[in-house]
mmCIF file of C-alpha atoms in Angstrom:
data_model
loop_
_atom_site.group_PDB
_atom_site.id
_atom_site.type_symbol
_atom_site.label_atom_id
_atom_site.label_comp_id
_atom_site.label_asym_id
_atom_site.label_seq_id
_atom_site.Cartn_x
_atom_site.Cartn_y
_atom_site.Cartn_z
ATOM 1 C CA MET G 653 92.989 139.590 52.469
ATOM 2 C CA ALA G 654 91.754 140.079 55.971
ATOM 3 C CA LYS G 655 89.740 143.118 56.973
ATOM 4 C CA ASN G 656 91.403 145.573 59.282
ATOM 5 C CA LYS G 657 89.043 148.245 60.574
ATOM 6 C CA LYS G 658 91.065 149.127 63.665
ATOM 7 C CA ASP G 659 92.264 152.404 62.180
ATOM 8 C CA ALA G 660 88.900 153.339 60.649
ATOM 9 C CA ASN G 661 87.038 153.750 63.922
ATOM 10 C CA ARG G 662 88.141 157.341 64.465
ATOM 11 C CA MET G 663 88.594 158.667 60.964
ATOM 12 C CA GLU G 664 89.672 162.161 61.841
ATOM 13 C CA SER G 665 92.036 161.489 64.765
ATOM 14 C CA PRO G 666 95.671 162.633 64.477
ATOM 15 C CA GLN G 667 98.145 160.320 62.814
ATOM 16 C CA PRO G 668 100.252 158.519 65.447
ATOM 17 C CA GLY G 669 104.017 158.834 65.625
ATOM 18 C CA GLY G 670 104.562 162.469 64.685
ATOM 19 C CA LYS G 671 106.063 163.861 61.500
ATOM 20 C CA LEU G 672 108.561 161.589 59.779
ATOM 21 C CA LYS G 673 112.016 163.029 59.128
ATOM 22 C CA THR G 674 112.967 163.407 55.475
ATOM 23 C CA LYS G 675 116.125 161.261 55.711
ATOM 24 C CA VAL G 676 114.238 158.421 57.366
ATOM 25 C CA TYR G 677 111.533 158.689 54.719
ATOM 26 C CA ASN G 678 114.003 158.674 51.832
ATOM 27 C CA ASP G 679 115.919 155.690 53.228
ATOM 28 C CA GLU G 680 112.773 153.657 53.837
ATOM 29 C CA LEU G 681 111.262 154.613 50.478
ATOM 30 C CA ALA G 682 114.425 153.479 48.682
ATOM 31 C CA LEU G 683 114.072 150.028 50.281
ATOM 32 C CA LEU G 684 110.401 149.859 49.324
ATOM 33 C CA HIS G 685 111.239 150.865 45.748
ATOM 34 C CA VAL G 686 113.514 147.829 45.512
ATOM 35 C CA GLU G 687 110.615 145.647 46.619
ATOM 36 C CA LEU G 688 108.272 147.282 44.112
ATOM 37 C CA VAL G 689 110.723 146.413 41.325
ATOM 38 C CA LYS G 690 110.744 142.803 42.560
ATOM 39 C CA LEU G 691 106.944 142.879 42.527
ATOM 40 C CA GLN G 692 106.970 144.289 39.003
ATOM 41 C CA GLN G 693 109.132 141.448 37.718
ATOM 42 C CA TRP G 694 106.929 138.892 39.479
ATOM 43 C CA VAL G 695 103.757 140.426 37.993
ATOM 44 C CA ILE G 696 105.266 140.095 34.523
ATOM 45 C CA HIS G 697 106.596 136.580 35.173
ATOM 46 C CA LYS G 698 103.322 135.234 36.551
ATOM 47 C CA GLY G 699 100.970 137.305 34.411
ATOM 48 C CA LEU G 700 99.279 138.786 37.462
ATOM 49 C CA LYS G 701 96.502 141.353 37.117
ATOM 50 C CA VAL G 702 96.546 144.004 39.844
ATOM 51 C CA CYS G 703 94.113 146.898 40.263
ATOM 52 C CA ILE G 704 94.678 149.551 42.943
ATOM 53 C CA VAL G 705 92.001 152.159 43.657
ATOM 54 C CA PHE G 706 92.846 155.426 45.432
ATOM 55 C CA GLU G 707 90.072 157.556 46.873
ATOM 56 C CA GLY G 708 89.939 160.274 49.515
ATOM 57 C CA ARG G 709 89.184 163.899 50.177
ATOM 58 C CA ASP G 710 90.742 166.722 48.158
ATOM 59 C CA GLY G 711 94.241 167.336 49.466
ATOM 60 C CA ALA G 712 94.517 163.923 51.121
ATOM 61 C CA GLY G 713 97.681 163.054 49.173
ATOM 62 C CA LYS G 714 96.513 160.570 46.556
ATOM 63 C CA GLY G 715 98.676 162.006 43.781
ATOM 64 C CA GLY G 716 101.845 162.067 45.881
ATOM 65 C CA THR G 717 101.281 158.494 47.014
ATOM 66 C CA ILE G 718 100.797 157.301 43.455
ATOM 67 C CA LYS G 719 104.001 159.105 42.396
ATOM 68 C CA ALA G 720 105.881 157.440 45.247
ATOM 69 C CA ILE G 721 104.667 154.034 44.053
ATOM 70 C CA THR G 722 105.457 154.576 40.375
ATOM 71 C CA GLU G 723 108.697 156.553 40.671
ATOM 72 C CA ARG G 724 111.061 153.615 40.050
ATOM 73 C CA VAL G 725 108.951 151.152 38.083
ATOM 74 C CA SER G 726 108.019 150.882 34.424
ATOM 75 C CA PRO G 727 104.987 152.875 33.216
ATOM 76 C CA ARG G 728 104.325 149.998 30.816
ATOM 77 C CA VAL G 729 103.634 147.753 33.806
ATOM 78 C CA PHE G 730 102.393 150.241 36.421
ATOM 79 C CA ARG G 731 99.748 152.192 34.513
ATOM 80 C CA VAL G 732 98.010 155.183 36.120
ATOM 81 C CA VAL G 733 94.413 155.933 35.099
ATOM 82 C CA ALA G 734 93.031 159.393 35.924
ATOM 83 C CA LEU G 735 89.924 159.943 33.826
ATOM 84 C CA SER G 736 88.633 163.410 33.054
ATOM 85 C CA ALA G 737 84.979 164.422 33.312
ATOM 86 C CA PRO G 738 82.744 162.188 31.155
ATOM 87 C CA THR G 739 81.783 163.290 27.682
ATOM 88 C CA GLU G 740 78.152 163.572 26.641
ATOM 89 C CA ARG G 741 78.438 160.154 24.999
ATOM 90 C CA GLU G 742 79.935 158.615 28.135
ATOM 91 C CA LYS G 743 77.170 160.124 30.258
ATOM 92 C CA SER G 744 74.672 158.111 28.194
ATOM 93 C CA GLN G 745 76.519 154.836 28.806
ATOM 94 C CA MET G 746 76.101 152.378 31.653
ATOM 95 C CA TYR G 747 77.943 154.126 34.475
ATOM 96 C CA LEU G 748 80.804 151.632 34.904
ATOM 97 C CA GLN G 749 81.275 151.188 31.168
ATOM 98 C CA ARG G 750 84.065 153.741 30.733
ATOM 99 C CA TYR G 751 86.104 152.250 33.593
ATOM 100 C CA ILE G 752 85.993 148.601 32.497
ATOM 101 C CA PRO G 753 88.378 148.975 29.489
ATOM 102 C CA HIS G 754 91.091 150.283 31.832
ATOM 103 C CA LEU G 755 91.168 147.192 34.053
ATOM 104 C CA PRO G 756 94.478 145.301 33.964
ATOM 105 C CA ALA G 757 95.442 142.556 31.565
ATOM 106 C CA ALA G 758 98.046 139.921 32.460
ATOM 107 C CA GLY G 759 101.336 141.446 33.577
ATOM 108 C CA GLU G 760 99.858 144.838 34.490
ATOM 109 C CA VAL G 761 99.306 146.921 37.598
ATOM 110 C CA VAL G 762 96.610 149.554 37.034
ATOM 111 C CA ILE G 763 96.304 152.397 39.545
ATOM 112 C CA PHE G 764 93.097 154.431 39.531
ATOM 113 C CA ASP G 765 93.596 158.021 40.702
ATOM 114 C CA ARG G 766 89.927 158.259 41.605
ATOM 115 C CA SER G 767 87.675 155.630 40.128
ATOM 116 C CA TRP G 768 84.106 154.493 39.682
ATOM 117 C CA TYR G 769 83.587 155.677 43.262
ATOM 118 C CA ASN G 770 83.179 159.203 41.905
ATOM 119 C CA ARG G 771 79.506 158.257 41.713
ATOM 120 C CA SER G 772 79.246 157.884 45.496
ATOM 121 C CA GLY G 773 81.540 160.834 46.251
ATOM 122 C CA VAL G 774 81.937 164.012 44.254
ATOM 123 C CA GLU G 775 79.031 163.297 41.888
ATOM 124 C CA ARG G 776 76.658 162.726 44.777
ATOM 125 C CA VAL G 777 77.831 165.618 46.950
ATOM 126 C CA MET G 778 77.994 168.132 44.101
ATOM 127 C CA GLY G 779 74.660 167.118 42.586
ATOM 128 C CA PHE G 780 75.959 165.569 39.343
ATOM 129 C CA CYS G 781 73.834 162.494 39.929
ATOM 130 C CA THR G 782 70.590 161.795 41.746
ATOM 131 C CA GLU G 783 70.237 160.024 45.074
ATOM 132 C CA GLU G 784 68.514 157.200 43.199
ATOM 133 C CA GLN G 785 71.516 156.831 40.872
ATOM 134 C CA THR G 786 73.844 156.720 43.880
ATOM 135 C CA ARG G 787 71.676 154.118 45.600
ATOM 136 C CA LYS G 788 71.669 151.896 42.503
ATOM 137 C CA PHE G 789 75.434 152.276 42.182
ATOM 138 C CA LEU G 790 76.100 151.325 45.798
ATOM 139 C CA THR G 791 73.809 148.331 45.425
ATOM 140 C CA ALA G 792 75.419 147.112 42.202
ATOM 141 C CA VAL G 793 79.131 147.788 42.688
ATOM 142 C CA PRO G 794 79.877 144.956 45.172
ATOM 143 C CA SER G 795 78.681 142.413 42.596
ATOM 144 C CA VAL G 796 80.739 144.087 39.868
ATOM 145 C CA GLU G 797 83.841 144.023 42.070
ATOM 146 C CA LYS G 798 83.190 140.379 42.915
ATOM 147 C CA ALA G 799 83.143 139.597 39.196
ATOM 148 C CA ILE G 800 86.398 141.528 38.773
ATOM 149 C CA VAL G 801 88.072 139.592 41.590
ATOM 150 C CA GLU G 802 86.719 136.249 40.374
ATOM 151 C CA SER G 803 88.220 136.977 36.948
ATOM 152 C CA GLY G 804 91.661 136.841 38.599
ATOM 153 C CA VAL G 805 92.253 140.520 39.362
ATOM 154 C CA ILE G 806 93.903 141.418 42.669
ATOM 155 C CA LEU G 807 91.831 144.425 43.779
ATOM 156 C CA LEU G 808 93.072 146.778 46.511
ATOM 157 C CA LYS G 809 91.035 149.830 47.561
ATOM 158 C CA TYR G 810 92.624 152.629 49.604
ATOM 159 C CA TRP G 811 90.941 155.606 51.226
ATOM 160 C CA LEU G 812 93.258 158.435 52.327
ATOM 161 C CA GLU G 813 91.815 160.366 55.241
ATOM 162 C CA VAL G 814 93.080 163.840 56.118
ATOM 163 C CA SER G 815 91.997 166.006 59.044
ATOM 164 C CA PRO G 816 90.044 169.216 58.327
ATOM 165 C CA GLU G 817 92.910 171.341 59.683
ATOM 166 C CA GLU G 818 95.512 169.675 57.474
ATOM 167 C CA GLN G 819 93.256 169.816 54.430
ATOM 168 C CA THR G 820 92.833 173.569 54.959
ATOM 169 C CA ARG G 821 96.587 174.041 55.300
ATOM 170 C CA ARG G 822 97.301 172.131 52.094
ATOM 171 C CA LEU G 823 94.635 173.824 50.006
ATOM 172 C CA GLU G 824 95.716 177.274 51.213
ATOM 173 C CA ALA G 825 99.312 176.399 50.311
ATOM 174 C CA ARG G 826 98.241 175.766 46.723
ATOM 175 C CA ILE G 827 96.838 179.267 46.255
ATOM 176 C CA ASN G 828 100.199 181.036 45.968
ATOM 177 C CA ASP G 829 102.296 178.131 44.704
ATOM 178 C CA GLY G 830 102.726 178.204 40.943
ATOM 179 C CA ARG G 831 103.588 174.495 40.990
ATOM 180 C CA LYS G 832 100.341 173.503 42.663
ATOM 181 C CA ILE G 833 97.735 176.053 41.592
ATOM 182 C CA TRP G 834 96.491 173.666 38.889
ATOM 183 C CA LYS G 835 95.407 171.333 41.703
ATOM 184 C CA LEU G 836 92.958 173.933 43.020
ATOM 185 C CA SER G 837 90.009 173.837 40.645
ATOM 186 C CA PRO G 838 86.676 175.630 41.084
ATOM 187 C CA MET G 839 85.245 172.221 41.981
ATOM 188 C CA ASP G 840 87.795 171.850 44.789
ATOM 189 C CA LEU G 841 86.714 175.176 46.233
ATOM 190 C CA LYS G 842 83.048 174.171 46.150
ATOM 191 C CA SER G 843 83.851 170.794 47.647
ATOM 192 C CA TYR G 844 85.896 172.297 50.467
ATOM 193 C CA SER G 845 82.839 173.830 52.145
ATOM 194 C CA ARG G 846 81.003 170.491 52.227
ATOM 195 C CA TRP G 847 83.159 168.540 54.649
ATOM 196 C CA TYR G 848 80.301 166.766 56.404
ATOM 197 C CA ASP G 849 78.421 166.027 53.200
ATOM 198 C CA TYR G 850 81.550 164.171 52.091
ATOM 199 C CA SER G 851 81.767 162.449 55.480
ATOM 200 C CA ARG G 852 78.208 161.148 55.104
ATOM 201 C CA ALA G 853 78.895 160.048 51.530
ATOM 202 C CA ARG G 854 82.087 158.267 52.623
ATOM 203 C CA ASP G 855 80.283 156.484 55.447
ATOM 204 C CA ASP G 856 77.507 155.275 53.132
ATOM 205 C CA MET G 857 80.110 154.089 50.638
ATOM 206 C CA PHE G 858 81.973 152.073 53.273
ATOM 207 C CA VAL G 859 78.821 150.436 54.602
ATOM 208 C CA ALA G 860 77.751 149.349 51.113
ATOM 209 C CA THR G 861 81.077 148.398 49.517
ATOM 210 C CA ASP G 862 83.464 147.226 52.259
ATOM 211 C CA THR G 863 83.169 143.546 51.354
ATOM 212 C CA SER G 864 85.208 140.457 52.172
ATOM 213 C CA TRP G 865 86.321 140.171 48.535
ATOM 214 C CA ALA G 866 87.093 143.893 48.064
ATOM 215 C CA PRO G 867 87.606 145.580 51.455
ATOM 216 C CA TRP G 868 88.493 149.215 52.005
ATOM 217 C CA PHE G 869 91.809 150.039 53.663
ATOM 218 C CA VAL G 870 92.086 153.438 55.348
ATOM 219 C CA ALA G 871 95.322 155.408 55.679
ATOM 220 C CA ARG G 872 95.608 158.540 57.789
ATOM 221 C CA SER G 873 97.539 161.032 55.693
ATOM 222 C CA ASP G 874 98.179 164.121 57.828
ATOM 223 C CA ASP G 875 101.835 163.085 57.573
ATOM 224 C CA LYS G 876 102.147 162.434 53.843
ATOM 225 C CA LYS G 877 105.531 160.727 54.098
ATOM 226 C CA ARG G 878 104.369 158.307 56.763
ATOM 227 C CA ALA G 879 101.165 157.580 54.821
ATOM 228 C CA ARG G 880 103.085 156.776 51.638
ATOM 229 C CA LEU G 881 105.361 154.319 53.411
ATOM 230 C CA ASN G 882 102.423 152.697 55.193
ATOM 231 C CA ILE G 883 100.441 152.264 51.979
ATOM 232 C CA ILE G 884 103.336 150.877 49.951
ATOM 233 C CA SER G 885 104.215 148.467 52.764
ATOM 234 C CA HIS G 886 100.599 147.345 52.977
ATOM 235 C CA LEU G 887 100.388 146.914 49.218
ATOM 236 C CA LEU G 888 103.497 144.724 49.199
ATOM 237 C CA ASP G 889 102.174 142.675 52.125
ATOM 238 C CA ASN G 890 98.908 141.993 50.302
ATOM 239 C CA ILE G 891 100.308 140.758 46.992
ATOM 240 C CA SER G 892 102.277 137.514 47.199
ATOM 241 C CA TYR G 893 105.491 137.773 45.202
ATOM 242 C CA GLU G 894 108.988 136.343 45.098
ATOM 243 C CA GLU G 895 112.313 137.706 43.977
ATOM 244 C CA LEU G 896 113.237 136.217 40.631
ATOM 245 C CA HIS G 897 116.781 135.016 40.108
ATOM 246 C CA ARG G 898 118.751 137.262 37.787
ATOM 247 C CA GLU G 899 122.218 136.717 36.419
ATOM 248 C CA LYS G 900 124.746 139.283 37.583
ATOM 249 C CA VAL G 901 124.828 142.090 35.048
ATOM 250 C CA LYS G 902 128.128 142.895 33.367
ATOM 251 C CA LEU G 903 128.474 145.508 30.651
ATOM 252 C CA PRO G 904 129.779 144.059 27.375
ATOM 253 C CA LYS G 905 132.930 145.405 25.733
ATOM 254 C CA ARG G 906 132.141 148.472 23.640
ATOM 255 C CA GLN G 907 132.935 148.205 19.926
ATOM 256 C CA GLY G 908 135.866 150.058 18.407
ATOM 257 C CA PRO G 909 135.372 153.101 16.154
ATOM 258 C CA ASP G 910 136.023 151.109 12.958
ATOM 259 C CA GLY G 911 136.790 154.281 11.019
ATOM 260 C CA TYR G 912 134.086 156.436 12.583
ATOM 261 C CA LYS G 913 134.957 160.128 12.886
ATOM 262 C CA ASP G 914 133.171 162.720 15.010
ATOM 263 C CA SER G 915 130.361 164.428 13.136
ATOM 264 C CA HIS G 916 130.641 168.069 12.044
ATOM 265 C CA PHE G 917 126.869 168.472 11.997
ATOM 266 C CA PRO G 918 125.848 171.823 13.576
ATOM 267 C CA PHE G 919 123.979 170.359 16.533
ATOM 268 C CA LYS G 920 121.688 172.847 18.229
ATOM 269 C CA PHE G 921 122.697 172.430 21.854
ATOM 270 C CA ILE G 922 120.433 174.014 24.413
ATOM 271 C CA PRO G 923 121.971 176.876 26.429
ATOM 272 C CA GLU G 924 123.807 175.737 29.545
ATOM 273 C CA LYS G 925 123.053 178.197 32.299
ATOM 274 C CA ALA G 926 125.265 178.891 35.277
ATOM 275 C CA TRP G 927 123.069 177.336 37.953
ATOM 276 C CA PRO G 928 124.010 177.799 41.623
ATOM 277 C CA THR G 929 126.186 174.928 42.836
ATOM 278 C CA GLY G 930 125.491 175.119 46.538
#
């Protein structure tokens, strides 16, 4: 994979092209979903091991992007890993130890919704680790990722970058939305005030871990729809795959009743409400 830092020079500049219309997004996403299914079958067929890391600021759109990727594929192949805060036992382990068991085996695509880079991001900014621990992590992780890649894993690392204005708009929208309030934790509120601390942490992380074997790819995400399409397209472009031949599917003839009679069991059907039709 070749490095492409053209879009990373001005991290907080507006996303080009304007807001994407919903119909255009849905049409393009449907085409990309077809390609993701082709990729899925190829991963199984060839026993590929794919690991995709998503990082970025709070509200940058990581969760929505991951949902867009996994919406039409099998969760047995595309596995999402979103680890909770470490237990006391895990805190005593080697830092990367709890992430290693989640790496992909043959025929799997593992997506990390935040990853080992917590050490250089939220843990550093919020004081959950020392500067010395962060320094040791940033020194060690390129070698660990090289070992991962040399073991046959295709490793893709994405950073979603959102502008401060758009982040504010999204976080404020969560406050009064019962569907999204769970996304606004006390930690998110503390993190929000430390924009430039996160910028410095991000910059240090890029300098230390943007390597030829595991480069960082940056996606501007002020327009979430456009960012999702860009990331999925990039993902597909960076994993070589082919469409496998499949016989045309035809449903077989359904068996006859052979004496079966409808059951008189008192099934407990759920209530069917009169929902609005238009």
